[in-house]
Amino acid sequence: MKATVTVRKASSEDVEKLYHIIQGYAQQGIMLPRSIETLHQQIDTFVVAELDEVLVGCGSLTRLGPDLVEIRSLGISEGYKGQGIGGKLVAFLEGQARSMNIVKIMALTYEVAFFLKNGFTLVPKEIFPEKVWKDCIHCKKQYCCDEIAVLKRLD
Ligand SMILES: CC(C)(COP(=O)(O)OP(=O)(O)OC[C@H]1O[C@@H](n2cnc3c(N)ncnc32)[C@H](O)[C@@H]1OP(=O)(O)O)[C@@H](O)C(=O)NCCC(=O)NCCS
């Protein structure tokens, strides 16, 4: 039988699994770490993907301004990549942005090809003054950020 992927809003019971996915990528320097405490505080901003009821991916949406949200903490567990799960999470997050009447969705990423496939375009980071000091202060690469900015308009 074909495996079923479900995307839903996260709940506090998911925190430990979210922590492990994010921590794995944070240790590789490709995602900002999130503590268990922060995940509990921000759980309403997270969504999760389940494959046959096993939690295999996550992502979150942060509001940066009146018409702009950022995708953060988007990660698929090793062994489950390349099956369309990341794409489903992005589509779900876009739906959430639309329901908030937000027309621009962005991400800072090393996975440029993935975002281009999902309809984003490359943009200069400098067009996001909202982004600059809000979260980056927690990043080791604050003064040498090498992530690429991508943006999609939802209107
Ligand atoms: C980036 C990531 C979320 C993508 O999730 P995924 O489930 O593997 O991606 P999907 O299977 O939905 O891929 C969708 C499309 O993008 C393509 N794609 C995915 N990752 C790609 C990559 N690294 N390079 C090129 N193409 C890629 C797939 O081939 C697929 O194309 P198709 O629909 O024509 O087959 C996942 O690889 C991941 O967790 N990476 C590590 C963490 C990370 O860097 N997250 C981004 C933070 S912003």
PDB file of C-alpha atoms and ligand atoms in Angstrom:
ATOM      1  CA  MET A   1       0.000   0.000   0.000  1.00  0.00           C
ATOM      2  CA  LYS A   2       1.252   3.501  -0.853  1.00  0.00           C
ATOM      3  CA  ALA A   3       2.514   5.508   2.142  1.00  0.00           C
ATOM      4  CA  THR A   4       0.358   8.489   3.056  1.00  0.00           C
ATOM      5  CA  VAL A   5       1.866  11.870   3.887  1.00  0.00           C
ATOM      6  CA  THR A   6      -0.143  14.141   6.164  1.00  0.00           C
ATOM      7  CA  VAL A   7       0.752  17.729   7.017  1.00  0.00           C
ATOM      8  CA  ARG A   8      -0.808  19.319  10.098  1.00  0.00           C
ATOM      9  CA  LYS A   9      -0.223  21.997  12.680  1.00  0.00           C
ATOM     10  CA  ALA A  10       2.212  20.911  15.392  1.00  0.00           C
ATOM     11  CA  SER A  11       1.194  20.398  19.014  1.00  0.00           C
ATOM     12  CA  SER A  12       3.222  20.340  22.219  1.00  0.00           C
ATOM     13  CA  GLU A  13       3.426  16.531  22.049  1.00  0.00           C
ATOM     14  CA  ASP A  14       5.555  16.926  18.916  1.00  0.00           C
ATOM     15  CA  VAL A  15       8.224  19.085  20.580  1.00  0.00           C
ATOM     16  CA  GLU A  16      10.748  16.354  21.319  1.00  0.00           C
ATOM     17  CA  LYS A  17      10.651  14.997  17.759  1.00  0.00           C
ATOM     18  CA  LEU A  18      10.873  18.521  16.319  1.00  0.00           C
ATOM     19  CA  TYR A  19      13.869  19.161  18.550  1.00  0.00           C
ATOM     20  CA  HIS A  20      15.706  16.115  17.187  1.00  0.00           C
ATOM     21  CA  ILE A  21      15.115  16.994  13.530  1.00  0.00           C
ATOM     22  CA  ILE A  22      16.170  20.634  14.014  1.00  0.00           C
ATOM     23  CA  GLN A  23      19.114  19.815  16.292  1.00  0.00           C
ATOM     24  CA  GLY A  24      20.486  17.351  13.721  1.00  0.00           C
ATOM     25  CA  TYR A  25      20.614  20.074  11.066  1.00  0.00           C
ATOM     26  CA  ALA A  26      21.758  22.742  13.545  1.00  0.00           C
ATOM     27  CA  GLN A  27      24.796  20.577  14.355  1.00  0.00           C
ATOM     28  CA  GLN A  28      25.642  20.580  10.645  1.00  0.00           C
ATOM     29  CA  GLY A  29      25.383  24.399  10.638  1.00  0.00           C
ATOM     30  CA  ILE A  30      22.485  24.506   8.174  1.00  0.00           C
ATOM     31  CA  MET A  31      19.720  25.502  10.579  1.00  0.00           C
ATOM     32  CA  LEU A  32      19.430  27.692  13.650  1.00  0.00           C
ATOM     33  CA  PRO A  33      19.098  25.626  16.828  1.00  0.00           C
ATOM     34  CA  ARG A  34      15.835  25.808  18.798  1.00  0.00           C
ATOM     35  CA  SER A  35      15.694  24.829  22.470  1.00  0.00           C
ATOM     36  CA  ILE A  36      12.918  22.626  23.834  1.00  0.00           C
ATOM     37  CA  GLU A  37      11.674  25.694  25.725  1.00  0.00           C
ATOM     38  CA  THR A  38      11.586  27.856  22.573  1.00  0.00           C
ATOM     39  CA  LEU A  39       9.796  25.111  20.661  1.00  0.00           C
ATOM     40  CA  HIS A  40       7.113  24.958  23.359  1.00  0.00           C
ATOM     41  CA  GLN A  41       6.750  28.753  23.262  1.00  0.00           C
ATOM     42  CA  GLN A  42       6.580  28.878  19.450  1.00  0.00           C
ATOM     43  CA  ILE A  43       4.722  25.622  18.791  1.00  0.00           C
ATOM     44  CA  ASP A  44       1.801  27.474  17.190  1.00  0.00           C
ATOM     45  CA  THR A  45       4.104  28.572  14.374  1.00  0.00           C
ATOM     46  CA  PHE A  46       5.164  24.984  13.530  1.00  0.00           C
ATOM     47  CA  VAL A  47       3.723  22.414  11.179  1.00  0.00           C
ATOM     48  CA  VAL A  48       4.731  18.766  10.877  1.00  0.00           C
ATOM     49  CA  ALA A  49       4.632  16.103   8.183  1.00  0.00           C
ATOM     50  CA  GLU A  50       3.834  12.500   9.030  1.00  0.00           C
ATOM     51  CA  LEU A  51       4.424   9.502   6.841  1.00  0.00           C
ATOM     52  CA  ASP A  52       2.113   6.715   7.930  1.00  0.00           C
ATOM     53  CA  GLU A  53       1.827   8.518  11.297  1.00  0.00           C
ATOM     54  CA  VAL A  54       5.596   8.774  11.809  1.00  0.00           C
ATOM     55  CA  LEU A  55       6.769  12.376  12.197  1.00  0.00           C
ATOM     56  CA  VAL A  56       9.351  12.882   9.429  1.00  0.00           C
ATOM     57  CA  GLY A  57       9.464  16.618   8.776  1.00  0.00           C
ATOM     58  CA  CYS A  58       8.741  20.074  10.099  1.00  0.00           C
ATOM     59  CA  GLY A  59       8.673  23.728   9.202  1.00  0.00           C
ATOM     60  CA  SER A  60       7.565  26.993  10.718  1.00  0.00           C
ATOM     61  CA  LEU A  61       6.259  30.361   9.648  1.00  0.00           C
ATOM     62  CA  THR A  62       7.368  33.622  11.231  1.00  0.00           C
ATOM     63  CA  ARG A  63       5.737  36.932  10.526  1.00  0.00           C
ATOM     64  CA  LEU A  64       8.338  39.543   9.619  1.00  0.00           C
ATOM     65  CA  GLY A  65       6.051  42.384   8.601  1.00  0.00           C
ATOM     66  CA  PRO A  66       2.535  43.306   7.463  1.00  0.00           C
ATOM     67  CA  ASP A  67       2.906  41.502   4.116  1.00  0.00           C
ATOM     68  CA  LEU A  68       5.867  39.186   4.688  1.00  0.00           C
ATOM     69  CA  VAL A  69       6.426  35.818   6.361  1.00  0.00           C
ATOM     70  CA  GLU A  70       9.537  33.661   6.556  1.00  0.00           C
ATOM     71  CA  ILE A  71       9.784  29.892   6.343  1.00  0.00           C
ATOM     72  CA  ARG A  72      12.077  28.637   9.092  1.00  0.00           C
ATOM     73  CA  SER A  73      13.198  25.306  10.505  1.00  0.00           C
ATOM     74  CA  LEU A  74      12.164  23.418   7.368  1.00  0.00           C
ATOM     75  CA  GLY A  75      13.666  19.946   7.634  1.00  0.00           C
ATOM     76  CA  ILE A  76      12.984  16.387   6.602  1.00  0.00           C
ATOM     77  CA  SER A  77      14.468  13.491   8.586  1.00  0.00           C
ATOM     78  CA  GLU A  78      17.379  11.738   6.893  1.00  0.00           C
ATOM     79  CA  GLY A  79      16.074   8.804   4.909  1.00  0.00           C
ATOM     80  CA  TYR A  80      12.834  10.564   3.974  1.00  0.00           C
ATOM     81  CA  LYS A  81      14.156  13.288   1.649  1.00  0.00           C
ATOM     82  CA  GLY A  82      13.312  13.408  -2.042  1.00  0.00           C
ATOM     83  CA  GLN A  83       9.804  11.984  -1.641  1.00  0.00           C
ATOM     84  CA  GLY A  84       7.909  15.255  -2.011  1.00  0.00           C
ATOM     85  CA  ILE A  85       7.445  15.777   1.730  1.00  0.00           C
ATOM     86  CA  GLY A  86       9.360  19.090   1.824  1.00  0.00           C
ATOM     87  CA  GLY A  87       7.237  20.334  -1.068  1.00  0.00           C
ATOM     88  CA  LYS A  88       4.050  19.432   0.819  1.00  0.00           C
ATOM     89  CA  LEU A  89       5.235  21.289   3.915  1.00  0.00           C
ATOM     90  CA  VAL A  90       6.015  24.399   1.847  1.00  0.00           C
ATOM     91  CA  ALA A  91       2.579  24.228   0.172  1.00  0.00           C
ATOM     92  CA  PHE A  92       0.913  23.961   3.593  1.00  0.00           C
ATOM     93  CA  LEU A  93       2.896  26.949   4.931  1.00  0.00           C
ATOM     94  CA  GLU A  94       1.938  28.938   1.818  1.00  0.00           C
ATOM     95  CA  GLY A  95      -1.706  28.117   2.527  1.00  0.00           C
ATOM     96  CA  GLN A  96      -1.307  29.423   6.070  1.00  0.00           C
ATOM     97  CA  ALA A  97       0.270  32.642   4.744  1.00  0.00           C
ATOM     98  CA  ARG A  98      -2.589  33.084   2.261  1.00  0.00           C
ATOM     99  CA  SER A  99      -5.159  32.643   4.999  1.00  0.00           C
ATOM    100  CA  MET A 100      -3.408  35.483   6.870  1.00  0.00           C
ATOM    101  CA  ASN A 101      -3.687  37.585   3.662  1.00  0.00           C
ATOM    102  CA  ILE A 102       0.079  37.708   3.393  1.00  0.00           C
ATOM    103  CA  VAL A 103       1.394  38.037  -0.142  1.00  0.00           C
ATOM    104  CA  LYS A 104       5.135  37.460   0.263  1.00  0.00           C
ATOM    105  CA  ILE A 105       6.854  34.378   1.632  1.00  0.00           C
ATOM    106  CA  MET A 106      10.636  34.162   1.911  1.00  0.00           C
ATOM    107  CA  ALA A 107      13.379  31.900   3.198  1.00  0.00           C
ATOM    108  CA  LEU A 108      17.103  32.063   3.784  1.00  0.00           C
ATOM    109  CA  THR A 109      18.569  28.788   2.656  1.00  0.00           C
ATOM    110  CA  TYR A 110      21.333  26.668   1.172  1.00  0.00           C
ATOM    111  CA  GLU A 111      18.713  24.522  -0.626  1.00  0.00           C
ATOM    112  CA  VAL A 112      18.194  26.927  -3.518  1.00  0.00           C
ATOM    113  CA  ALA A 113      17.257  24.287  -6.116  1.00  0.00           C
ATOM    114  CA  PHE A 114      14.499  22.952  -3.877  1.00  0.00           C
ATOM    115  CA  PHE A 115      12.935  26.408  -3.445  1.00  0.00           C
ATOM    116  CA  LEU A 116      13.241  27.239  -7.163  1.00  0.00           C
ATOM    117  CA  LYS A 117      11.369  24.002  -7.916  1.00  0.00           C
ATOM    118  CA  ASN A 118       8.663  25.240  -5.568  1.00  0.00           C
ATOM    119  CA  GLY A 119       8.181  28.547  -7.379  1.00  0.00           C
ATOM    120  CA  PHE A 120      10.497  30.824  -5.404  1.00  0.00           C
ATOM    121  CA  THR A 121      12.973  33.206  -7.045  1.00  0.00           C
ATOM    122  CA  LEU A 122      16.384  34.415  -5.933  1.00  0.00           C
ATOM    123  CA  VAL A 123      16.442  37.879  -4.375  1.00  0.00           C
ATOM    124  CA  PRO A 124      19.113  39.980  -2.635  1.00  0.00           C
ATOM    125  CA  LYS A 125      19.019  39.541   1.161  1.00  0.00           C
ATOM    126  CA  GLU A 126      19.203  43.299   1.588  1.00  0.00           C
ATOM    127  CA  ILE A 127      15.576  43.720   0.463  1.00  0.00           C
ATOM    128  CA  PHE A 128      14.496  42.295   3.832  1.00  0.00           C
ATOM    129  CA  PRO A 129      15.347  44.949   6.397  1.00  0.00           C
ATOM    130  CA  GLU A 130      12.749  43.282   8.679  1.00  0.00           C
ATOM    131  CA  LYS A 131      14.875  40.153   8.792  1.00  0.00           C
ATOM    132  CA  VAL A 132      18.194  41.672   9.591  1.00  0.00           C
ATOM    133  CA  TRP A 133      18.332  41.892  13.369  1.00  0.00           C
ATOM    134  CA  LYS A 134      15.312  39.965  14.551  1.00  0.00           C
ATOM    135  CA  ASP A 135      16.666  36.433  14.642  1.00  0.00           C
ATOM    136  CA  CYS A 136      20.123  36.696  13.144  1.00  0.00           C
ATOM    137  CA  ILE A 137      21.583  37.883  16.457  1.00  0.00           C
ATOM    138  CA  HIS A 138      21.370  34.251  17.579  1.00  0.00           C
ATOM    139  CA  CYS A 139      23.349  33.025  14.583  1.00  0.00           C
ATOM    140  CA  LYS A 140      27.090  32.319  14.617  1.00  0.00           C
ATOM    141  CA  LYS A 141      27.229  33.578  11.022  1.00  0.00           C
ATOM    142  CA  GLN A 142      25.615  36.917  11.843  1.00  0.00           C
ATOM    143  CA  TYR A 143      28.437  38.896  10.258  1.00  0.00           C
ATOM    144  CA  CYS A 144      29.288  36.430   7.462  1.00  0.00           C
ATOM    145  CA  CYS A 145      25.884  35.102   6.402  1.00  0.00           C
ATOM    146  CA  ASP A 146      26.244  32.902   3.323  1.00  0.00           C
ATOM    147  CA  GLU A 147      22.633  31.801   3.033  1.00  0.00           C
ATOM    148  CA  ILE A 148      20.697  32.676  -0.099  1.00  0.00           C
ATOM    149  CA  ALA A 149      17.427  34.604   0.031  1.00  0.00           C
ATOM    150  CA  VAL A 150      14.437  33.274  -1.929  1.00  0.00           C
ATOM    151  CA  LEU A 151      11.009  34.831  -2.282  1.00  0.00           C
ATOM    152  CA  LYS A 152       7.611  33.849  -3.658  1.00  0.00           C
ATOM    153  CA  ARG A 153       4.643  36.120  -4.183  1.00  0.00           C
ATOM    154  CA  LEU A 154       1.358  34.474  -3.356  1.00  0.00           C
ATOM    155  CA  ASP A 155      -0.936  36.907  -5.180  1.00  0.00           C
TER     156      ASP A 155
HETATM  157  C1  LIG B   1      15.352  21.018   1.621  1.00  0.00           C
HETATM  158  C2  LIG B   1      14.425  19.902   2.100  1.00  0.00           C
HETATM  159  C3  LIG B   1      13.463  20.462   3.148  1.00  0.00           C
HETATM  160  C4  LIG B   1      13.637  19.390   0.889  1.00  0.00           C
HETATM  161  O1  LIG B   1      12.697  18.423   1.297  1.00  0.00           O
HETATM  162  P1  LIG B   1      12.429  17.106   0.423  1.00  0.00           P
HETATM  163  O2  LIG B   1      11.283  16.403   1.024  1.00  0.00           O
HETATM  164  O3  LIG B   1      13.705  16.365   0.284  1.00  0.00           O
HETATM  165  O4  LIG B   1      12.059  17.758  -0.981  1.00  0.00           O
HETATM  166  P2  LIG B   1      10.967  17.247  -2.036  1.00  0.00           P
HETATM  167  O5  LIG B   1      11.082  15.775  -2.159  1.00  0.00           O
HETATM  168  O6  LIG B   1       9.649  17.836  -1.691  1.00  0.00           O
HETATM  169  O7  LIG B   1      11.516  17.951  -3.346  1.00  0.00           O
HETATM  170  C5  LIG B   1      10.719  18.708  -4.172  1.00  0.00           C
HETATM  171  C6  LIG B   1      11.470  18.930  -5.453  1.00  0.00           C
HETATM  172  O8  LIG B   1      12.706  19.596  -5.228  1.00  0.00           O
HETATM  173  C7  LIG B   1      13.785  18.770  -5.671  1.00  0.00           C
HETATM  174  N1  LIG B   1      14.832  18.870  -4.670  1.00  0.00           N
HETATM  175  C8  LIG B   1      14.736  18.625  -3.354  1.00  0.00           C
HETATM  176  N2  LIG B   1      15.918  18.846  -2.737  1.00  0.00           N
HETATM  177  C9  LIG B   1      16.753  19.218  -3.732  1.00  0.00           C
HETATM  178  C10 LIG B   1      18.123  19.573  -3.770  1.00  0.00           C
HETATM  179  N3  LIG B   1      18.853  19.585  -2.651  1.00  0.00           N
HETATM  180  N4  LIG B   1      18.660  19.893  -4.939  1.00  0.00           N
HETATM  181  C11 LIG B   1      17.917  19.867  -6.080  1.00  0.00           C
HETATM  182  N5  LIG B   1      16.630  19.555  -6.116  1.00  0.00           N
HETATM  183  C12 LIG B   1      16.063  19.231  -4.963  1.00  0.00           C
HETATM  184  C13 LIG B   1      13.257  17.374  -5.767  1.00  0.00           C
HETATM  185  O9  LIG B   1      13.940  16.659  -6.782  1.00  0.00           O
HETATM  186  C14 LIG B   1      11.813  17.604  -6.117  1.00  0.00           C
HETATM  187  O10 LIG B   1      11.677  17.818  -7.499  1.00  0.00           O
HETATM  188  P3  LIG B   1      10.570  16.992  -8.334  1.00  0.00           P
HETATM  189  O11 LIG B   1       9.260  17.377  -7.726  1.00  0.00           O
HETATM  190  O12 LIG B   1      10.739  17.496  -9.730  1.00  0.00           O
HETATM  191  O13 LIG B   1      10.944  15.578  -8.141  1.00  0.00           O
HETATM  192  C15 LIG B   1      15.212  18.691   2.691  1.00  0.00           C
HETATM  193  O14 LIG B   1      16.129  18.230   1.741  1.00  0.00           O
HETATM  194  C16 LIG B   1      15.961  19.003   3.989  1.00  0.00           C
HETATM  195  O15 LIG B   1      15.468  18.734   5.085  1.00  0.00           O
HETATM  196  N6  LIG B   1      17.200  19.548   3.879  1.00  0.00           N
HETATM  197  C17 LIG B   1      18.042  19.840   5.040  1.00  0.00           C
HETATM  198  C18 LIG B   1      17.556  20.999   5.857  1.00  0.00           C
HETATM  199  C19 LIG B   1      17.505  22.281   5.053  1.00  0.00           C
HETATM  200  O16 LIG B   1      18.482  22.722   4.461  1.00  0.00           O
HETATM  201  N7  LIG B   1      16.330  22.928   5.071  1.00  0.00           N
HETATM  202  C20 LIG B   1      16.086  24.194   4.396  1.00  0.00           C
HETATM  203  C21 LIG B   1      16.101  25.297   5.392  1.00  0.00           C
HETATM  204  S1  LIG B   1      15.374  26.770   4.715  1.00  0.00           S
END
